Short mmCIF file of C-alpha atoms in Angstrom, two decimals:
data_model
loop_
_atom_site.label_atom_id
_atom_site.label_comp_id
_atom_site.label_asym_id
_atom_site.label_seq_id
_atom_site.Cartn_x
_atom_site.Cartn_y
_atom_site.Cartn_z
CA UNK P 1 115.34 11.13 56.82
CA UNK P 2 112.91 9.48 59.23
CA UNK P 3 114.72 7.57 61.95
CA UNK P 4 112.31 4.64 62.00
CA UNK P 5 108.74 4.42 60.76
CA UNK P 6 107.38 4.91 64.30
CA UNK P 7 109.53 7.91 65.26
CA UNK P 8 107.43 10.32 67.28
CA UNK P 9 104.86 7.75 68.41
CA UNK P 10 104.37 6.30 71.88
CA UNK P 11 103.29 2.65 71.98
CA UNK P 12 102.34 0.69 75.10
CA UNK P 13 102.97 -3.03 75.61
CA UNK P 14 100.60 -4.79 78.03
CA UNK P 15 102.01 -8.31 77.62
CA UNK P 16 104.11 -10.01 80.27
CA UNK P 17 105.55 -12.83 78.19
CA UNK P 18 107.78 -11.65 75.33
CA UNK P 19 107.35 -8.01 76.36
CA UNK P 20 111.09 -7.37 75.96
CA UNK P 21 110.97 -8.78 72.45
CA UNK P 22 107.97 -6.62 71.55
CA UNK P 23 109.57 -3.51 73.05
CA UNK P 24 112.78 -4.12 71.11
CA UNK P 25 110.89 -4.51 67.82
CA UNK P 26 108.98 -1.28 68.40
CA UNK P 27 112.03 0.68 69.55
CA UNK P 28 113.94 -0.53 66.51
CA UNK P 29 111.25 1.19 64.45
CA UNK P 30 111.71 4.43 66.38
CA UNK P 31 108.80 4.24 68.83
CA UNK P 32 108.88 5.37 72.43
CA UNK P 33 107.73 2.28 74.36
CA UNK P 34 105.90 2.06 77.67
CA UNK P 35 105.76 -1.40 79.24
CA UNK P 36 102.92 -2.07 81.68
CA UNK P 37 102.06 -5.80 81.94
CA UNK P 38 98.33 -5.99 82.67
CA UNK P 39 98.49 -9.56 84.00
CA UNK P 40 101.03 -11.95 85.40
CA UNK P 41 101.33 -15.64 84.57
CA UNK P 42 101.64 -17.99 87.51
CA UNK P 43 103.10 -21.38 86.48
CA UNK P 44 101.67 -24.33 88.37
CA UNK P 45 104.65 -26.63 87.87
CA UNK P 46 104.73 -27.59 91.55
CA UNK P 47 100.98 -27.39 92.07
CA UNK P 48 99.20 -30.43 93.44
CA UNK P 49 96.18 -29.74 91.21
CA UNK P 50 98.31 -30.08 88.06
CA UNK P 51 99.96 -33.25 89.39
CA UNK P 52 96.57 -34.75 90.18
CA UNK P 53 95.15 -33.74 86.78
CA UNK P 54 98.15 -35.30 85.02
CA UNK P 55 97.68 -38.56 86.90
CA UNK P 56 93.96 -38.46 86.08
CA UNK P 57 94.71 -37.89 82.41
CA UNK P 58 97.03 -40.90 82.28
CA UNK P 59 94.52 -43.06 84.12
CA UNK P 60 91.62 -41.86 82.01
CA UNK P 61 93.13 -43.10 78.74
CA UNK P 62 91.44 -40.21 76.89
CA UNK P 63 89.84 -40.41 73.50
CA UNK P 64 90.36 -36.68 72.89
CA UNK P 65 92.83 -34.06 74.15
CA UNK P 66 92.21 -30.34 73.59
CA UNK P 67 95.46 -28.33 73.58
CA UNK P 68 94.71 -24.63 73.90
CA UNK P 69 98.13 -22.92 74.07
CA UNK P 70 101.65 -23.86 73.07
CA UNK P 71 103.06 -22.29 76.23
CA UNK P 72 100.72 -24.32 78.44
CA UNK P 73 101.23 -27.59 76.56
CA UNK P 74 105.01 -27.30 76.83
CA UNK P 75 104.74 -26.38 80.51
CA UNK P 76 102.58 -29.42 81.15
CA UNK P 77 105.13 -31.80 79.63
CA UNK P 78 107.97 -30.06 81.49
CA UNK P 79 106.12 -30.51 84.78
CA UNK P 80 105.48 -34.17 83.96
CA UNK P 81 109.19 -34.55 83.25
CA UNK P 82 109.97 -33.32 86.74
CA UNK P 83 107.61 -35.90 88.25
CA UNK P 84 108.98 -38.73 86.10
CA UNK P 85 105.68 -38.98 84.21
CA UNK P 86 106.67 -37.46 80.86
CA UNK P 87 106.91 -40.69 78.87
CA UNK P 88 103.72 -42.12 80.35
CA UNK P 89 101.87 -38.87 79.64
CA UNK P 90 103.22 -38.65 76.11
CA UNK P 91 102.10 -42.22 75.47
CA UNK P 92 98.63 -41.45 76.80
CA UNK P 93 98.38 -38.35 74.61
CA UNK P 94 99.70 -40.26 71.61
CA UNK P 95 96.84 -42.75 71.86
CA UNK P 96 94.26 -39.95 71.73
CA UNK P 97 93.06 -37.57 69.04
CA UNK P 98 94.65 -34.20 69.77
CA UNK P 99 92.66 -31.09 68.88
CA UNK P 100 94.63 -27.83 68.78
CA UNK P 101 93.17 -24.37 69.32
CA UNK P 102 95.27 -22.86 66.55
CA UNK P 103 98.82 -23.19 65.17
CA UNK P 104 100.74 -22.27 68.36
CA UNK P 105 99.73 -25.40 70.26
CA UNK P 106 100.38 -27.34 67.03
CA UNK P 107 104.04 -26.36 67.27
CA UNK P 108 104.26 -27.57 70.87
CA UNK P 109 102.44 -30.81 70.02
CA UNK P 110 104.83 -31.59 67.18
CA UNK P 111 107.87 -30.63 69.26
CA UNK P 112 106.76 -33.31 71.73
CA UNK P 113 106.80 -35.91 68.95
CA UNK P 114 103.01 -35.99 68.69
CA UNK P 115 100.60 -35.09 65.90
CA UNK P 116 97.44 -33.02 66.03
CA UNK P 117 94.29 -34.40 64.44
CA UNK P 118 92.81 -30.99 63.69
CA UNK P 119 93.46 -27.30 64.48
CA UNK P 120 91.02 -24.40 64.75
CA UNK P 121 91.71 -21.75 62.11
CA UNK P 122 90.17 -18.98 64.20
CA UNK P 123 92.19 -19.94 67.32
CA UNK P 124 88.91 -19.68 69.23
CA UNK P 125 87.53 -22.15 71.78
CA UNK P 126 84.09 -21.60 70.24
CA UNK P 127 85.24 -23.14 66.95
CA UNK P 128 86.69 -26.15 68.79
CA UNK P 129 83.48 -26.65 70.78
CA UNK P 130 81.28 -26.34 67.70
CA UNK P 131 83.36 -28.97 65.92
CA UNK P 132 83.31 -31.40 68.82
CA UNK P 133 79.59 -31.05 69.45
CA UNK P 134 78.80 -31.48 65.75
CA UNK P 135 80.84 -34.73 65.72
CA UNK P 136 79.23 -35.91 68.96
CA UNK P 137 81.07 -36.46 72.24
CA UNK P 138 78.67 -38.69 74.16
CA UNK P 139 80.61 -41.41 75.99
CA UNK P 140 84.01 -39.91 75.11
CA UNK P 141 86.77 -39.24 77.64
CA UNK P 142 88.18 -35.75 76.98
CA UNK P 143 91.13 -33.89 78.50
CA UNK P 144 91.03 -30.08 78.26
CA UNK P 145 94.23 -28.11 78.85
CA UNK P 146 93.16 -24.78 80.34
CA UNK P 147 94.74 -21.51 79.27
CA UNK P 148 94.99 -19.19 82.23
CA UNK P 149 91.52 -19.54 83.68
CA UNK P 150 88.88 -22.30 84.01
CA UNK P 151 87.04 -23.05 80.76
CA UNK P 152 83.74 -23.26 82.62
CA UNK P 153 81.25 -22.92 79.75
CA UNK P 154 83.38 -24.99 77.37
CA UNK P 155 83.67 -27.89 79.82
CA UNK P 156 80.02 -27.63 80.88
CA UNK P 157 78.90 -27.93 77.25
CA UNK P 158 81.00 -31.06 76.74
CA UNK P 159 79.70 -32.67 79.93
CA UNK P 160 76.12 -31.78 79.04
CA UNK P 161 76.66 -33.52 75.71
CA UNK P 162 77.69 -36.69 77.55
CA UNK P 163 81.50 -36.50 77.72
CA UNK P 164 83.68 -37.28 80.75
CA UNK P 165 86.09 -34.33 81.09
CA UNK P 166 89.36 -33.83 82.97
CA UNK P 167 90.60 -30.23 83.20
CA UNK P 168 94.35 -29.58 83.28
CA UNK P 169 95.27 -26.20 84.90
CA UNK P 170 98.84 -25.66 83.67
CA UNK P 171 99.03 -21.99 84.61
CA UNK P 172 96.70 -19.18 85.57
CA UNK P 173 96.39 -15.45 85.06
CA UNK P 174 96.37 -12.97 87.91
CA UNK P 175 96.54 -9.22 88.34
CA UNK P 176 100.13 -7.97 88.53
CA UNK P 177 101.50 -7.57 92.08
CA UNK P 178 101.73 -3.83 91.47
CA UNK P 179 98.94 -2.37 89.33
CA UNK P 180 100.34 1.20 89.51
CA UNK P 181 102.07 1.04 86.07
CA UNK P 182 98.83 -0.17 84.44
CA UNK P 183 96.78 2.49 86.23
CA UNK P 184 99.30 5.11 85.08
CA UNK P 185 99.03 3.79 81.51
CA UNK P 186 95.23 3.96 81.61
CA UNK P 187 95.42 7.58 82.78
CA UNK P 188 97.89 8.39 79.99
CA UNK P 189 95.60 6.78 77.41
CA UNK P 190 92.63 8.80 78.70
CA UNK P 191 94.75 11.98 78.55
CA UNK P 192 95.67 11.35 74.90
CA UNK P 193 99.35 10.74 75.59
CA UNK P 194 99.54 7.22 74.08
CA UNK P 195 99.26 6.57 70.36
CA UNK P 196 98.73 2.82 70.48
CA UNK P 197 98.24 0.06 73.05
CA UNK P 198 99.09 -3.51 72.08
CA UNK P 199 97.23 -6.49 73.54
CA UNK P 200 98.16 -10.17 73.14
CA UNK P 201 95.53 -11.90 75.31
CA UNK P 202 91.89 -11.40 76.26
CA UNK P 203 92.68 -11.62 80.02
CA UNK P 204 95.13 -8.73 79.62
CA UNK P 205 92.43 -6.65 77.92
CA UNK P 206 89.93 -7.45 80.70
CA UNK P 207 92.48 -6.58 83.40
CA UNK P 208 93.41 -3.30 81.69
CA UNK P 209 89.76 -2.27 81.36
CA UNK P 210 89.07 -3.20 84.98
CA UNK P 211 92.02 -1.18 86.27
CA UNK P 212 91.06 1.76 84.04
CA UNK P 213 87.52 1.66 85.38
CA UNK P 214 88.75 1.61 88.97
CA UNK P 215 91.01 4.59 88.17
CA UNK P 216 88.05 6.39 86.50
CA UNK P 217 90.13 6.73 83.33
CA UNK P 218 87.94 7.04 80.23
CA UNK P 219 89.99 4.84 77.92
CA UNK P 220 86.97 3.91 75.77
CA UNK P 221 86.63 7.46 74.46
CA UNK P 222 90.37 7.64 73.78
CA UNK P 223 90.32 4.36 71.85
CA UNK P 224 87.34 5.62 69.90
CA UNK P 225 88.98 8.79 68.61
CA UNK P 226 92.77 8.96 68.95
CA UNK P 227 94.47 5.91 70.49
CA UNK P 228 94.93 2.72 68.50
CA UNK P 229 93.89 -0.52 70.22
CA UNK P 230 96.01 -3.15 68.45
CA UNK P 231 95.17 -6.80 69.21
CA UNK P 232 96.96 -9.94 68.09
CA UNK P 233 93.67 -11.57 67.01
CA UNK P 234 89.87 -11.66 67.38
CA UNK P 235 89.90 -13.67 70.62
CA UNK P 236 92.09 -11.02 72.22
CA UNK P 237 89.96 -8.22 70.78
CA UNK P 238 86.63 -9.68 71.95
CA UNK P 239 86.40 -7.80 75.31
CA UNK P 240 87.00 -4.51 73.47
CA UNK P 241 84.60 -5.34 70.65
CA UNK P 242 81.88 -6.16 73.19
CA UNK P 243 82.17 -2.58 74.46
CA UNK P 244 82.02 -1.09 70.99
CA UNK P 245 85.71 -0.13 71.03
CA UNK P 246 87.34 -0.26 67.56
CA UNK P 247 90.42 -2.42 67.16
CA UNK P 248 92.95 -3.35 64.51
CA UNK P 249 94.59 -6.75 64.12
CA UNK P 250 96.86 -8.52 61.64
CA UNK P 251 95.66 -11.16 59.19
CA UNK P 252 98.07 -13.63 60.78
CA UNK P 253 97.68 -13.77 64.54
CA UNK P 254 101.37 -13.43 65.44
CA UNK P 255 103.42 -10.91 67.40
CA UNK P 256 105.56 -9.97 64.40
CA UNK P 257 102.45 -9.34 62.33
CA UNK P 258 100.97 -7.29 65.18
CA UNK P 259 104.05 -5.05 65.26
CA UNK P 260 103.82 -4.62 61.48
CA UNK P 261 100.15 -3.64 61.77
CA UNK P 262 101.03 -0.93 64.30
CA UNK P 263 103.95 0.20 62.11
CA UNK P 264 101.68 0.52 59.08
CA UNK P 265 98.65 2.02 60.81
CA UNK P 266 100.07 4.79 63.02
CA UNK P 267 101.81 6.78 60.25
CA UNK P 268 98.59 6.59 58.21
CA UNK P 269 96.81 8.39 61.04
CA UNK P 270 99.33 11.23 61.29
CA UNK P 271 98.29 14.74 60.19
CA UNK P 272 100.40 16.04 57.28
CA UNK P 273 100.37 19.72 56.35
CA UNK P 274 102.24 22.13 54.12
CA UNK P 275 103.04 25.03 56.42
CA UNK P 276 104.87 28.08 55.03
CA UNK P 277 106.70 25.95 52.49
CA UNK P 278 107.55 23.22 55.02
CA UNK P 279 106.05 19.75 55.28
CA UNK P 280 104.88 19.05 58.84
CA UNK P 281 103.76 15.62 60.02
CA UNK P 282 102.21 15.78 63.48
CA UNK P 283 102.71 12.63 65.52
CA UNK P 284 102.19 11.75 69.17
CA UNK P 285 105.15 13.36 70.93
CA UNK P 286 107.11 14.74 67.99
CA UNK P 287 106.71 16.56 64.70
CA UNK P 288 108.45 15.56 61.48
CA UNK P 289 109.70 18.68 59.69
CA UNK P 290 110.54 17.74 56.11
CA UNK P 291 110.81 14.11 57.31
CA UNK P 292 113.23 14.94 60.16
CA UNK P 293 111.75 14.14 63.62
CA UNK P 294 111.83 16.85 66.29
CA UNK P 295 110.74 15.97 69.82
CA UNK P 296 108.61 18.65 71.46
CA UNK P 297 107.79 19.40 75.07
CA UNK P 298 104.29 18.17 76.02
CA UNK P 299 102.83 21.70 76.12
CA UNK P 300 104.23 22.66 72.70
CA UNK P 301 103.07 19.35 71.25
CA UNK P 302 99.57 19.90 72.61
CA UNK P 303 99.44 23.38 71.02
CA UNK P 304 100.64 22.07 67.66
CA UNK P 305 98.15 19.19 67.70
CA UNK P 306 95.28 21.56 68.52
CA UNK P 307 96.26 23.91 65.69
CA UNK P 308 96.79 21.06 63.22
CA UNK P 309 93.32 19.70 63.88
CA UNK P 310 91.95 22.96 62.44
CA UNK P 311 94.55 23.92 59.80
CA UNK P 312 94.39 27.57 58.85
CA UNK P 313 91.60 28.37 61.31
CA UNK P 314 91.99 30.67 64.28
CA UNK P 315 92.07 28.81 67.61
CA UNK P 316 91.44 30.99 70.64
CA UNK P 317 93.79 31.15 73.59
CA UNK P 318 91.09 29.70 75.80
CA UNK P 319 90.78 26.67 73.51
CA UNK P 320 94.53 26.23 73.40
CA UNK P 321 94.78 26.56 77.18
CA UNK P 322 92.23 23.76 77.52
CA UNK P 323 94.38 21.59 75.24
CA UNK P 324 97.45 21.90 77.48
CA UNK P 325 98.29 18.75 79.48
CA UNK P 326 97.11 20.20 82.79
CA UNK P 327 95.14 23.14 81.50
CA UNK P 328 96.44 26.66 82.08
CA UNK P 329 96.03 30.34 81.24
CA UNK P 330 96.80 32.55 78.28
CA UNK P 331 100.34 33.25 79.44
CA UNK P 332 101.14 29.51 79.41
CA UNK P 333 99.80 29.38 75.85
CA UNK P 334 102.07 32.25 74.78
CA UNK P 335 105.09 30.51 76.32
CA UNK P 336 104.24 27.20 74.65
CA UNK P 337 103.70 28.89 71.28
CA UNK P 338 107.07 30.69 71.60
CA UNK P 339 108.80 27.37 72.23
CA UNK P 340 106.91 25.80 69.36
CA UNK P 341 107.99 28.59 67.01
CA UNK P 342 111.61 28.04 68.06
CA UNK P 343 111.31 24.30 67.47
CA UNK P 344 109.75 24.78 64.03
CA UNK P 345 112.61 27.06 63.05
CA UNK P 346 110.61 30.00 61.74
CA UNK P 347 108.18 32.53 63.15
CA UNK P 348 106.25 32.34 59.89
CA UNK P 349 104.78 28.95 60.70
CA UNK P 350 102.46 30.34 63.38
CA UNK P 351 100.64 33.64 63.05
CA UNK P 352 98.85 35.69 65.67
CA UNK P 353 95.62 36.42 63.83
CA UNK P 354 93.59 38.08 66.55
CA UNK P 355 94.62 39.37 69.93
CA UNK P 356 93.55 36.19 71.71
CA UNK P 357 94.19 33.51 69.10
CA UNK P 358 96.70 31.71 66.85
CA UNK P 359 96.68 29.70 63.65
CA UNK P 360 99.13 27.70 61.57
CA UNK P 361 100.05 29.39 58.34
CA UNK P 362 98.85 26.79 55.82
CA UNK P 363 99.89 26.53 52.17
CA UNK P 364 97.90 23.36 51.39
CA UNK P 365 97.07 20.01 52.95
CA UNK P 366 99.63 17.33 52.16
#
């Protein structure tokens, strides 16, 4: 039987936080996992800017506080604890209306003994801004907890509408110290060697696309035809959507739901064929033969994938050579086909139809 619903698929994780948890969940389902964090999170616990913003928040006696991430909100209170300001800050926040950008900051707010006034269902800053501007913010003192980068347009809109705003930079995003793993991942995606890439933040998507562009790796084409771009929610997916790249996302914007979406979607995309009385399911780096996974060498897998895309049709040696990972000649095709025949367990699965071509022997499509 299948050893995990994702057996034979290669899935990439671009998150830094909780990447081990995501990798474990995917591996438990049988996937081969590649971890390449596209960004790094730099905490600002000891940063003077955060200390100054915290003092400003307490002195401001805000009417409104916008909490954008649970991770950042918790980090802010932990930093305040270290400076001996936690109780004073909590009191200041407790006297204000707290607006949460989704359920994650709600959890952090409640864990701090506070209560949110309202939470954005879409987890988008645009929904928060629309709500605040529709209510009117003129004359209000507002604290905005940033989430990895300055909320320039968000803050500008509030100030233009007459609010006094203090920005709290709890942490920031940056490119990873070594971008080589991300560049390598982008090249693998462009080469068709990755079945799905998971994204959990918009900055990670932007960083991945930037590194891919610098590496001249055409990931957009890959995402458009063979590689799944799986995002935790619409905010994360936005940089891909803006480029016309299709994405999938769960109904609930959570990591567990994201893993389930990948688990459900990838097998649906697999090619299933009845070949010489055997059921073949062609996946990323393996083939399931009557539901039993068999890992194949990259060359043999490339040959099988090329043949499966045109079941029953003759595919020339030149076309098959072009499908090999690094390209090659007819002899390399013959060697790869021989290994593929051995892996499939019967010479009947693949027939030489003409002198320079091969085809899968097809009974019927599954």
